[in-house]
mmCIF file of C-alpha atoms and ligand atoms in Angstrom:
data_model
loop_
_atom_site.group_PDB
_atom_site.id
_atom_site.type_symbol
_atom_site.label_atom_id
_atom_site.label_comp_id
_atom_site.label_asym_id
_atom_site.label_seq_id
_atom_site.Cartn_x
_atom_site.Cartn_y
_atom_site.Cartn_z
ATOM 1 C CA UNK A 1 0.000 0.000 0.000
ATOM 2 C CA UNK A 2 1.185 3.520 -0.897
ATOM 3 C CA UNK A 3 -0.931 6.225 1.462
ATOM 4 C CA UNK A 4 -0.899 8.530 -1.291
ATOM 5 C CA UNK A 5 -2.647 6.289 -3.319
ATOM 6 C CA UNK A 6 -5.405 6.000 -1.575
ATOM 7 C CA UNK A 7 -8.225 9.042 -2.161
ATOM 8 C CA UNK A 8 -8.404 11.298 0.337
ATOM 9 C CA UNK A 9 -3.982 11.433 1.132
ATOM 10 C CA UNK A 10 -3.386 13.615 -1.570
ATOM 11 C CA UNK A 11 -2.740 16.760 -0.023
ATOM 12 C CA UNK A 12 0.432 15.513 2.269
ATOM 13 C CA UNK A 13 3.688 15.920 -0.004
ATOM 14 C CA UNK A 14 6.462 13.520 -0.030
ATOM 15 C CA UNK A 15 9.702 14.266 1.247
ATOM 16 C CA UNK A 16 11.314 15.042 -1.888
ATOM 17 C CA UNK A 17 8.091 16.958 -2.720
ATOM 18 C CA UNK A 18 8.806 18.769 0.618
ATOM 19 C CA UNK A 19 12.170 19.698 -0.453
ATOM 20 C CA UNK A 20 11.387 21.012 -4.081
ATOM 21 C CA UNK A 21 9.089 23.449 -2.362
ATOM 22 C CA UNK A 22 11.567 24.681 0.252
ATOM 23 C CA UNK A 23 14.396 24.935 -2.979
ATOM 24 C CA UNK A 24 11.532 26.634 -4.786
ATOM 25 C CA UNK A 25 11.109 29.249 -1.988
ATOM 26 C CA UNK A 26 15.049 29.876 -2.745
ATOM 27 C CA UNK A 27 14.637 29.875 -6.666
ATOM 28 C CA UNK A 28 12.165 32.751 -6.494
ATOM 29 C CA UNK A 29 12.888 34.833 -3.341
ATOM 30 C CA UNK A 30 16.303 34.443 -2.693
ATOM 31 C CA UNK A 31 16.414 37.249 -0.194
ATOM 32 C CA UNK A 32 13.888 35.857 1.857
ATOM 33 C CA UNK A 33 14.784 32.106 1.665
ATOM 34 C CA UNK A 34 17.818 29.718 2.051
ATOM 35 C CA UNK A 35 18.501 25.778 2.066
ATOM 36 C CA UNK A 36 21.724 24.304 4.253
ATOM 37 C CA UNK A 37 22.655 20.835 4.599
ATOM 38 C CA UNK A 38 22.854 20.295 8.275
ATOM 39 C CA UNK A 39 24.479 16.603 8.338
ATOM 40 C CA UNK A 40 23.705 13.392 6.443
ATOM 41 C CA UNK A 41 20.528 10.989 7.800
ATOM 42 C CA UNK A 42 21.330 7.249 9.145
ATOM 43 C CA UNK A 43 21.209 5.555 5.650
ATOM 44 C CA UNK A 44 23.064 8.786 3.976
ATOM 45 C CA UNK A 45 25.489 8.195 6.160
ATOM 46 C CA UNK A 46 25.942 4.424 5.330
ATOM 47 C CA UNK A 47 25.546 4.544 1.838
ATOM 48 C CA UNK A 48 21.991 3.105 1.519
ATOM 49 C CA UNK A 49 20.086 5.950 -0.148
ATOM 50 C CA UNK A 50 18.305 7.860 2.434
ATOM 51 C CA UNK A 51 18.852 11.819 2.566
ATOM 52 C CA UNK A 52 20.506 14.952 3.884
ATOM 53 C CA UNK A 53 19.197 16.826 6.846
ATOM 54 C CA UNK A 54 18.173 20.144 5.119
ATOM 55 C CA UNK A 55 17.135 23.329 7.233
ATOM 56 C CA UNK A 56 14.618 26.190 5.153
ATOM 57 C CA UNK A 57 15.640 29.293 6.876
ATOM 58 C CA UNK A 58 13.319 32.151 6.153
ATOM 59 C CA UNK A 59 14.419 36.030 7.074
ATOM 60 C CA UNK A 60 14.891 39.248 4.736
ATOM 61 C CA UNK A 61 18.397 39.112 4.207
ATOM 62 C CA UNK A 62 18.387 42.524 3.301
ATOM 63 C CA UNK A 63 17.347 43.670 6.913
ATOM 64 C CA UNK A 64 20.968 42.848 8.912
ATOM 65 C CA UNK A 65 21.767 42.860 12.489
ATOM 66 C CA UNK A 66 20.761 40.485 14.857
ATOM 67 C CA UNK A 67 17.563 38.557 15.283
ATOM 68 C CA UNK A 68 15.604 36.493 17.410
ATOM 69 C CA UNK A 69 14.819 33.052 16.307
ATOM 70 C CA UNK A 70 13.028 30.613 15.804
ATOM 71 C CA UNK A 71 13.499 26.360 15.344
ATOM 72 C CA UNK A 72 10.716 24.726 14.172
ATOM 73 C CA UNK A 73 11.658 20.668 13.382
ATOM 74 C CA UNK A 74 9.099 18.158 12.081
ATOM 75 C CA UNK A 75 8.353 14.428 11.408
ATOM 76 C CA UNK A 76 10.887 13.551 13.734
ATOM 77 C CA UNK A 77 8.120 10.352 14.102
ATOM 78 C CA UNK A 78 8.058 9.390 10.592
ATOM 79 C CA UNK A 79 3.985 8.584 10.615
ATOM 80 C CA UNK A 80 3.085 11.674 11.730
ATOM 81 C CA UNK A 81 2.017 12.937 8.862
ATOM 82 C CA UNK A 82 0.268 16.311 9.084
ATOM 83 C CA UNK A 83 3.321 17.368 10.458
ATOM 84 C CA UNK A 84 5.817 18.451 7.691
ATOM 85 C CA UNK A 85 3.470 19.730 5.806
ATOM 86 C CA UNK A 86 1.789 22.122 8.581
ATOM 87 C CA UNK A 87 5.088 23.622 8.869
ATOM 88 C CA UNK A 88 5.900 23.974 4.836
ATOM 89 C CA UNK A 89 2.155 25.685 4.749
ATOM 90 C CA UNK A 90 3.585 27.819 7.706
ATOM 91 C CA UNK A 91 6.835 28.396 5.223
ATOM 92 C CA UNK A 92 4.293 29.286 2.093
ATOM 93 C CA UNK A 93 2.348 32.110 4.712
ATOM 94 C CA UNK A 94 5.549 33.938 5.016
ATOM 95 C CA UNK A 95 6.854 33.822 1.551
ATOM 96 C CA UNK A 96 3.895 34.651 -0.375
ATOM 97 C CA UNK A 97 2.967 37.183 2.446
ATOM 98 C CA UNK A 98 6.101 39.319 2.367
ATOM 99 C CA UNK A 99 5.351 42.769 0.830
ATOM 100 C CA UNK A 100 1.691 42.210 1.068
ATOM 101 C CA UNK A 101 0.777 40.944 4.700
ATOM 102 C CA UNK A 102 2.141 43.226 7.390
ATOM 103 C CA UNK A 103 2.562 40.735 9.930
ATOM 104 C CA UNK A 104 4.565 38.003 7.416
ATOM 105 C CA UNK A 105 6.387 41.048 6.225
ATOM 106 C CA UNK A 106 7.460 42.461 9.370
ATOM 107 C CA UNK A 107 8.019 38.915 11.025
ATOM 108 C CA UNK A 108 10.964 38.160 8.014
ATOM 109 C CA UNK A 109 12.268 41.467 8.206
ATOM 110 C CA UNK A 110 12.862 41.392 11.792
ATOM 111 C CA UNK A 111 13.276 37.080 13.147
ATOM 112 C CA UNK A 112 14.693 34.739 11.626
ATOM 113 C CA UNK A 113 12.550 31.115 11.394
ATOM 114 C CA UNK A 114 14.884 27.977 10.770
ATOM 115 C CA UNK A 115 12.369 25.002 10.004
ATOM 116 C CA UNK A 116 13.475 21.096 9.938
ATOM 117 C CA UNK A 117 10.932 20.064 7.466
ATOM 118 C CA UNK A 118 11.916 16.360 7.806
ATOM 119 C CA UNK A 119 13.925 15.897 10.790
ATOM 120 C CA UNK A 120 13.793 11.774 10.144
ATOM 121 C CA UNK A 121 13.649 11.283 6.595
ATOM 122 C CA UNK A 122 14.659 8.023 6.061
ATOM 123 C CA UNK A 123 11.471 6.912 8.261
ATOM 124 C CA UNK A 124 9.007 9.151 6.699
ATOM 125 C CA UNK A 125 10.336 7.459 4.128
ATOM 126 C CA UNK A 126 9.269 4.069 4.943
ATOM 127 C CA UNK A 127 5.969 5.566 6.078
ATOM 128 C CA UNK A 128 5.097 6.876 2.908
ATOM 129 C CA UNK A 129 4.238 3.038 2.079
ATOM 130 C CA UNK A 130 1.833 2.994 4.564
ATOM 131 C CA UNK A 131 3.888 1.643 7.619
ATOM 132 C CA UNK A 132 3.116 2.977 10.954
ATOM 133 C CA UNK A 133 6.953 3.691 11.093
ATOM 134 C CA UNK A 134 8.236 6.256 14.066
ATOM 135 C CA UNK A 135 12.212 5.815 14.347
ATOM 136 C CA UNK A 136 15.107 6.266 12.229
ATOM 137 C CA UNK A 137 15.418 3.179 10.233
ATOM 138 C CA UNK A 138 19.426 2.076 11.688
ATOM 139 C CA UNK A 139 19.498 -1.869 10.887
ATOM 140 C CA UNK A 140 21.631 -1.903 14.101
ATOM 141 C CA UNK A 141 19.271 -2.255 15.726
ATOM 142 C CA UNK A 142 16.687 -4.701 16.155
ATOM 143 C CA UNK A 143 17.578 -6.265 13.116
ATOM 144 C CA UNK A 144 18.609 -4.979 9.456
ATOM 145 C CA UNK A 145 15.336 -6.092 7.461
ATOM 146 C CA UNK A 146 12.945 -6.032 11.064
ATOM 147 C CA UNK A 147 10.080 -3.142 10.208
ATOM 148 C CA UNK A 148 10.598 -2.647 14.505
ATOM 149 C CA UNK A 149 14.236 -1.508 13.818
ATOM 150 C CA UNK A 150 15.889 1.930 14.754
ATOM 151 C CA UNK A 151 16.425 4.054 17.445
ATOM 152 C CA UNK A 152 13.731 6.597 18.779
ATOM 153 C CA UNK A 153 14.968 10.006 17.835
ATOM 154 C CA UNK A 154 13.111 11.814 20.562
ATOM 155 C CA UNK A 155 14.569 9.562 23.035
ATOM 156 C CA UNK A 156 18.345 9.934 21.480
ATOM 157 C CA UNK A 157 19.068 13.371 22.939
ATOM 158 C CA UNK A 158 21.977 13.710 25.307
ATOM 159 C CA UNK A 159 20.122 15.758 27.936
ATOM 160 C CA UNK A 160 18.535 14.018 30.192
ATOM 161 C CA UNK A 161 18.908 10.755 27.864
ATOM 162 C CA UNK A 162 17.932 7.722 29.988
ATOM 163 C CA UNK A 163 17.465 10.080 33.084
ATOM 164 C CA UNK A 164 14.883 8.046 34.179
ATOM 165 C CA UNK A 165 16.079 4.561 34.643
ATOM 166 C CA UNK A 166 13.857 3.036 31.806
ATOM 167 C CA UNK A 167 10.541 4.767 32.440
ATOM 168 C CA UNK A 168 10.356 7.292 29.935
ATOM 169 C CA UNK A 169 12.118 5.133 27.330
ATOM 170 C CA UNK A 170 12.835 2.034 26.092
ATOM 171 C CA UNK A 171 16.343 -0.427 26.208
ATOM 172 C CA UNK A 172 15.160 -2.685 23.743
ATOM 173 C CA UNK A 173 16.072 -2.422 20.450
ATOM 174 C CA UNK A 174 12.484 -3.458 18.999
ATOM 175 C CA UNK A 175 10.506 -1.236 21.334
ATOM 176 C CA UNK A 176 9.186 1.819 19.777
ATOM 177 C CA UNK A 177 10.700 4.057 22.034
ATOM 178 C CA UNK A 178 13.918 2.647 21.707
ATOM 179 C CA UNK A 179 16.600 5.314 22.999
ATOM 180 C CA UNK A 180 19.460 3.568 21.325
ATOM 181 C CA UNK A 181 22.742 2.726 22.730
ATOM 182 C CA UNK A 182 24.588 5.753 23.977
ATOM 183 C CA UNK A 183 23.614 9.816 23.957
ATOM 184 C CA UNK A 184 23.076 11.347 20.212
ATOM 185 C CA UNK A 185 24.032 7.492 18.762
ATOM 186 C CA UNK A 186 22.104 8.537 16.017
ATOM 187 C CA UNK A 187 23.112 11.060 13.066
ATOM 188 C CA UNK A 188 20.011 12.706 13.151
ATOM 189 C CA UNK A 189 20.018 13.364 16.541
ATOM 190 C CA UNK A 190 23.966 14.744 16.198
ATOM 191 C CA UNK A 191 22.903 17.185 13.515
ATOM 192 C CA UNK A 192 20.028 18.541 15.521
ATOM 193 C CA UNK A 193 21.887 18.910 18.624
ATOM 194 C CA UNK A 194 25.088 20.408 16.688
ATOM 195 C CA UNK A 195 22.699 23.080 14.639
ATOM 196 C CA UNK A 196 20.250 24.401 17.713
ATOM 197 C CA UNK A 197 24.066 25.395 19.643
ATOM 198 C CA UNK A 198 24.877 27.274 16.523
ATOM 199 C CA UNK A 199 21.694 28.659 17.133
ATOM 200 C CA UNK A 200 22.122 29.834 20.652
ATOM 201 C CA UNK A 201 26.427 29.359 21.257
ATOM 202 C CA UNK A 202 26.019 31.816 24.722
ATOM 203 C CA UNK A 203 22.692 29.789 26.237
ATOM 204 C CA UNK A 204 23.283 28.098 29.095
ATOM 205 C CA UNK A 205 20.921 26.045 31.510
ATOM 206 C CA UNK A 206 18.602 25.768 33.474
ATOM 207 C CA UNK A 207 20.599 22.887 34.563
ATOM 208 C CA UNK A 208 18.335 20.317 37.306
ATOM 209 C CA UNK A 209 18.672 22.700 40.484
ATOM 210 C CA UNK A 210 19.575 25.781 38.875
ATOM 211 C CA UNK A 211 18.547 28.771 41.095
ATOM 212 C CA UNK A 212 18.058 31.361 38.427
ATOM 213 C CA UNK A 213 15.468 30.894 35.245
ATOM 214 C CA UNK A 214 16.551 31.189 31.732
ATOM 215 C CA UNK A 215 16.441 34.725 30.311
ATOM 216 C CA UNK A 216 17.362 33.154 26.343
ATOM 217 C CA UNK A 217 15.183 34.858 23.332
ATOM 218 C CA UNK A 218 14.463 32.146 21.062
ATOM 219 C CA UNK A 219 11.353 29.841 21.285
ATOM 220 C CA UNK A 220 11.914 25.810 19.633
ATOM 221 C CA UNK A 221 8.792 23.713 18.550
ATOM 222 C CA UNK A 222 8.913 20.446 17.931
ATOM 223 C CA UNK A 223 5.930 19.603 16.180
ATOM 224 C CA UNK A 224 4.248 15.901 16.539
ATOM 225 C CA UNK A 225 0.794 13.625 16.084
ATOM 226 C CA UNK A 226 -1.381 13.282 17.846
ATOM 227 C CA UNK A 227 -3.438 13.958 20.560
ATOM 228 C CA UNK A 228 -4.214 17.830 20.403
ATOM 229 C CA UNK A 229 -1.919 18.895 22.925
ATOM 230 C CA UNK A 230 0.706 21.729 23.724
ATOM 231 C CA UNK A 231 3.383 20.480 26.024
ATOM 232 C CA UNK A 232 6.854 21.476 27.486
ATOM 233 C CA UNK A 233 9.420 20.383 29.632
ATOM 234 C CA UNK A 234 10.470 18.748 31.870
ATOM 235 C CA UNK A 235 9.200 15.767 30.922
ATOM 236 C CA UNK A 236 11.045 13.555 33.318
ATOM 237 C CA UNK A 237 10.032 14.669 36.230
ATOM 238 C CA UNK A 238 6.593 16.101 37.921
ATOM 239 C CA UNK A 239 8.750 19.247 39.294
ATOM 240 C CA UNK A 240 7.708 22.524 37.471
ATOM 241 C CA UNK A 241 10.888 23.755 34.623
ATOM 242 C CA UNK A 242 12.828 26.663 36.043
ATOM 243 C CA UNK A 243 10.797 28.809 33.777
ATOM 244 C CA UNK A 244 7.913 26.432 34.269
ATOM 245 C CA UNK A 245 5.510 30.094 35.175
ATOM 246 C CA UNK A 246 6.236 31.543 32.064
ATOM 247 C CA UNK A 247 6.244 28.022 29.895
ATOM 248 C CA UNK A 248 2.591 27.447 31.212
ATOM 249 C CA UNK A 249 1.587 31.304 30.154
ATOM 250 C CA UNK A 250 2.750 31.025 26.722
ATOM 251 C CA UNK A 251 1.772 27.297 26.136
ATOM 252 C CA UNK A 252 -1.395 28.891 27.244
ATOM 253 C CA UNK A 253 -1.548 31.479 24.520
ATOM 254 C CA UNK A 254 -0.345 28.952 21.794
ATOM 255 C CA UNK A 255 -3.335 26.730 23.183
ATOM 256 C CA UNK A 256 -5.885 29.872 22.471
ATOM 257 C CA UNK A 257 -5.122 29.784 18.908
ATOM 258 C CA UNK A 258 -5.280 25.867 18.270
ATOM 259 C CA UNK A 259 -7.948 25.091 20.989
ATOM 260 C CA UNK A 260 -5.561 21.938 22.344
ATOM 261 C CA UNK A 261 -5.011 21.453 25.809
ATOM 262 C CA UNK A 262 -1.721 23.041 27.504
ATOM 263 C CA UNK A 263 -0.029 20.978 30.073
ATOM 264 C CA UNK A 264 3.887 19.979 31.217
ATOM 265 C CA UNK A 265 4.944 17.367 29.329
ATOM 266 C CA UNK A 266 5.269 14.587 32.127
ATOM 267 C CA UNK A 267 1.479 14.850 32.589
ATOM 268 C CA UNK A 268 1.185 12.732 29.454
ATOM 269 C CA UNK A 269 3.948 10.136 30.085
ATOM 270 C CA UNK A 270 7.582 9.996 30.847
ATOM 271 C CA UNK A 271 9.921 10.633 28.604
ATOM 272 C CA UNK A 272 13.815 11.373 28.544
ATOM 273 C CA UNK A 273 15.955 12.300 25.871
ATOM 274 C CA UNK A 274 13.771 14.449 23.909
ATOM 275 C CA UNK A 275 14.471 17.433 21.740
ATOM 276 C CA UNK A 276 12.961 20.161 24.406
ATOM 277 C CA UNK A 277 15.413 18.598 26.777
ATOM 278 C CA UNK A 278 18.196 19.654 24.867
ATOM 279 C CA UNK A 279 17.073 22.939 23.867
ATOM 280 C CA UNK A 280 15.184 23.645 26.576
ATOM 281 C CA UNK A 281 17.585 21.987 29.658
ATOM 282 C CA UNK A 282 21.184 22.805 27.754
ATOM 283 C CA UNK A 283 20.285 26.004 26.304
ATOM 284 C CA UNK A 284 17.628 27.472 28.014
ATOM 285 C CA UNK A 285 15.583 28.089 25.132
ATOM 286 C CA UNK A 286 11.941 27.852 25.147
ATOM 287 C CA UNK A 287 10.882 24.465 24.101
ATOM 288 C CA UNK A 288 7.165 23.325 23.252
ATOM 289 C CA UNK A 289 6.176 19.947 21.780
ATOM 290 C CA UNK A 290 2.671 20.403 19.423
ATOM 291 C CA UNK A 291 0.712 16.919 19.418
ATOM 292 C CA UNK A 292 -1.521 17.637 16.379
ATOM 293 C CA UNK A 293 -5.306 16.327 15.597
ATOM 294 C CA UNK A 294 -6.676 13.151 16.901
ATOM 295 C CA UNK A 295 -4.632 10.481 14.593
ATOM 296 C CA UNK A 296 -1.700 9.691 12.757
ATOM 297 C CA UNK A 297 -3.106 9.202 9.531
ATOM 298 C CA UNK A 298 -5.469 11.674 9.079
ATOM 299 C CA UNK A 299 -7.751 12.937 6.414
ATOM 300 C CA UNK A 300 -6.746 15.300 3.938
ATOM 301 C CA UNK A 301 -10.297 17.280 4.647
ATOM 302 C CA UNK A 302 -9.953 17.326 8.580
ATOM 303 C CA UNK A 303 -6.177 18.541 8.097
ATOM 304 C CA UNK A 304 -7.440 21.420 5.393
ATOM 305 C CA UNK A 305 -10.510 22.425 7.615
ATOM 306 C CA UNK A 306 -9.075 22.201 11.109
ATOM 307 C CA UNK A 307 -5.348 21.647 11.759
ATOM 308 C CA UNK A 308 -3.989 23.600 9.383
ATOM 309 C CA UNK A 309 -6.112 26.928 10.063
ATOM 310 C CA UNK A 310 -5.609 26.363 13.652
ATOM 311 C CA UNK A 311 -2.055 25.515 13.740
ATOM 312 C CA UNK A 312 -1.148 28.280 11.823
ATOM 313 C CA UNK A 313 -2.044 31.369 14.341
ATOM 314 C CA UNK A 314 -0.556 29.343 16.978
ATOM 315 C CA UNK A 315 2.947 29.003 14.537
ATOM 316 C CA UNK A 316 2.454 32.805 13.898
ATOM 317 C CA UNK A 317 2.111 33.917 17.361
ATOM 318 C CA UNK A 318 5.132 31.871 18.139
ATOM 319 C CA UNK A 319 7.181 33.972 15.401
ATOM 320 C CA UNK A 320 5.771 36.865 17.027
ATOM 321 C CA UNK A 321 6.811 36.806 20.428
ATOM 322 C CA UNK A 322 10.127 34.461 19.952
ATOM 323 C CA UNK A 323 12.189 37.885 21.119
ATOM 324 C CA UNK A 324 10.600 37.751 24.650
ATOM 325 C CA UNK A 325 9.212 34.258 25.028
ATOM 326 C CA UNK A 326 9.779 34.761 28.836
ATOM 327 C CA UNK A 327 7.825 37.268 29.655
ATOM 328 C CA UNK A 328 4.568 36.471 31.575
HETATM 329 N N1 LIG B 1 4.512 12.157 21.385
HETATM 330 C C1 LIG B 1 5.703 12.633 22.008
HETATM 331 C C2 LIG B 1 6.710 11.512 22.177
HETATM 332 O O1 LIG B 1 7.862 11.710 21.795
HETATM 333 C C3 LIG B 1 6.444 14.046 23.963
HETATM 334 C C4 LIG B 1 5.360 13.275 23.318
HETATM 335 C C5 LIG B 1 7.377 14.758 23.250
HETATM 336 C C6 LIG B 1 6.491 14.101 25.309
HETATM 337 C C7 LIG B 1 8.341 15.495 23.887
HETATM 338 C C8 LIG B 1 7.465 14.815 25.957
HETATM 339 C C9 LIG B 1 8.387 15.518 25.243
HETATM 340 O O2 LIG B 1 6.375 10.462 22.695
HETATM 341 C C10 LIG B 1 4.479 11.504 20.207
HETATM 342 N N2 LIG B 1 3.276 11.308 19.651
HETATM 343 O O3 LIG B 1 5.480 11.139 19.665
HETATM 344 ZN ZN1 LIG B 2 5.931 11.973 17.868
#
C-alpha cells in the first residue's frame, strides 16, 4: 500500500516533494529564503540511499543585524504525517505574504525562522508506504530487514537521555521508544543537537537545580501527532521547569489559537531524551512539543478544515513573540 494512493492522502507531499518546495522558496525569493545541509541521515550516512538533513531558513536578508529566532523541526516520528506539511504551509504564509501581509512582512524582516521540514527522513520514508513507522530506520538495531528496527529520535538526545532509569524510554532495540545505545548514537540526533548550539552558542541552563530561570530569546517547537496537545518540559520529572511560570503562560496562549489542551509534558507520560530537553535543559531556550489532531493518519479534509487553520495562528504567534518568550 502507498498512502498517497489512496483518495483522500493527496494533499500531504512527499519528502522530496517537501524539499522542491523549500528549494523553490530559494529559486524565487532568494532574499527571503535559504537551504543548508545540516548533516547526512542514518542511511546517507551508510551509503543506503536515504537523505541529507536540510534546514529552510526564512528572514529578509536585506534587513541585517541580529535577530531572534526561531526552530521549528518536524516528522521527527516518521507517521506523523500532518506534520511536515503544517510547517511547509507555515513556510508558504511567510513567503507569499512578504510585501503584502504586514505581519509576514514584518516577522521576516525582523526574526529569523529555521524550520526542519523532515527531521527523520529516512522513516518518513518508509511511512510513505503505509507503515506505521516512528524511528530512524538504523538496521543496528533490532535487526537490518525487522520493520521494529531503529532508534527513537526523541529519546536519542543527550540531555537528560535515559534520566529516568527506563521509564520514559525504552532499552530494547524493537521497542518503539527505543533510545538507542549511547547519547546522540544517532546522526540525526547529532545534527540537531550540533545546529540548535549554533543557534544559541552563549545559552546556558537551566541545569536540574539551577537557582536562576533562563532569560534566552528564542522559542523551539517540535511539532508531533497526535493527541491535540501543547506540552513542554520537563518531561522527566513532575517538578515545574525553572521557567515552568512563564512556559505554562505562553503554552497557554499557543493553546488559544489551536484550541488543544496546555499541560507539562510529564502529565502525558515519561519521557527522557527528547528534543525540548536539549534545547530547553542545555540552552535554556523555550521548548514546546505540538501533538496535532486526533490520529496519525489523518484525512486530507480534517487537516485542510481544522489543523492547518488552527495551527497556523498558533505558529504565527510563536514567530511573534520568539524575542521575549519569557515574559509572563
Ligand atoms: N509524542 C511525544 C513523544 O515523543 C512528547 C510526546 C514529546 C512528550 C516530547 C514529551 C516531550 O512520545 C508523540 N506522539 O510522539
Ligand atoms: Zn511523535
Amino acid at each position: 500500500v502507498n498512502l498517497y494512493s489512496i483518495p483522500g492522502y493527496s494533499c500531504y507531499e512527499t519528502v522530496e516533494e517537501t524539499f522542491t518546495a523549500a528549494q523553490g522558496f530559494v529559486a524565487s525569493k532568494p532574499t527571503l529564503a535559504s537551504w543548508s545541509d545540516i548533516g547526512d541521515s542514518w542511511q546517507k550516512k551508510n551509503g543506503l540511499g536515504g537523505y541529507d538533513m536540510r534546514v529552510l531558513k526564512l528572514t529578509n536578508s536585506a534587513v541585517t543585524g541580529s535577530k531572534p529566532k526561531l526552530f521549528i523541526n518536524s516528522a521527527i516520528h516518521a507517521r506523523e504525517y500532518t506534520t511536515a506539511p503544517l510547517v511547509l504551509e507555515f513556510a508558504r504564509w511567510l513567503v507569499n505574504g512578504y510585501g503584502t501581509n504586514a505581519d509576514a512582512t514584518w516577522l521576516l524582516d525582523h526574526h529569523e525562522i529555521h524550520m526542519l521540514l523532515h527531521t527523520n527522513p529516512d522513516g518518513r520514508k518508509r511511512a510513505e508506504t503505509g507503515l506505521s513507522w516512528r524511528k530512524n530506520t538504523n538496521q543496528a538495531y533490532c535487526g537490518a530487514t525487522s520493520n521494529s528496527r531503529g532508534a527513537d529520535l526523541n529519546r536519542n538526545f543527550t540531555h537528560s537521555w535515559n534520566s529516568t532509569g527506563g521509564t520514559g524510554s525504552s532499552g530494547s532495540q524493537c521497542n518503539d521508544t527505543y533510545r538507542g545505545p549511547a547519547p546522540a548514537s544517532e546522526p540525526e540526533t547529532q545534527a540537531i543537537e550540533a545546529y540548535v548550539r549554533t543557534l544559541w552558542p552563549d545559552s546556558r541552563g537551566p541545569n536540574v537545580g539551577d537557582a536562576a530561570p533562563a532569560t534566552t530569546s528564542g522559542i523551539h517547537l517540535d511539532i508531533h501527532s497526535y493527541s491535540q496537545l501543547v506540552l513542554w518540559p520537563w518531561g522527566d520529572r513532575s517538578s515545574a521547569a525553572p521557567n515552568g511560570t512563564a512556559l505554562q503562560t505562553l503554552g497557554r496562549k499557543f493553546a488559544y489559537f489551536n484550541n488543544y489542551t496546555p499541560q507539562q509534558s510529564v502529565g502525558l507520560y515519561p519521557t527522557d531524551g527528547t528534543s525540548d530537553a536539549i534545547s530547553y535543559g542545555e540552552l535554556g531556550v523555550a521548548a514546546f512539543t505540538f501533538e496535532l489532531g486526533t490520529s496519525f493518519f489523518q484525512s486530507c479534509t480534517t487537516f485542510n478544515s481544522t489543523i492547518k487553520p488552527q495551527n497556523l495562528q498558533a505558529l504565527i504567534y510563536a514567530a511573534k513573540v520568539v524575542r521575549t518568550p519569557y515574559i509572563t
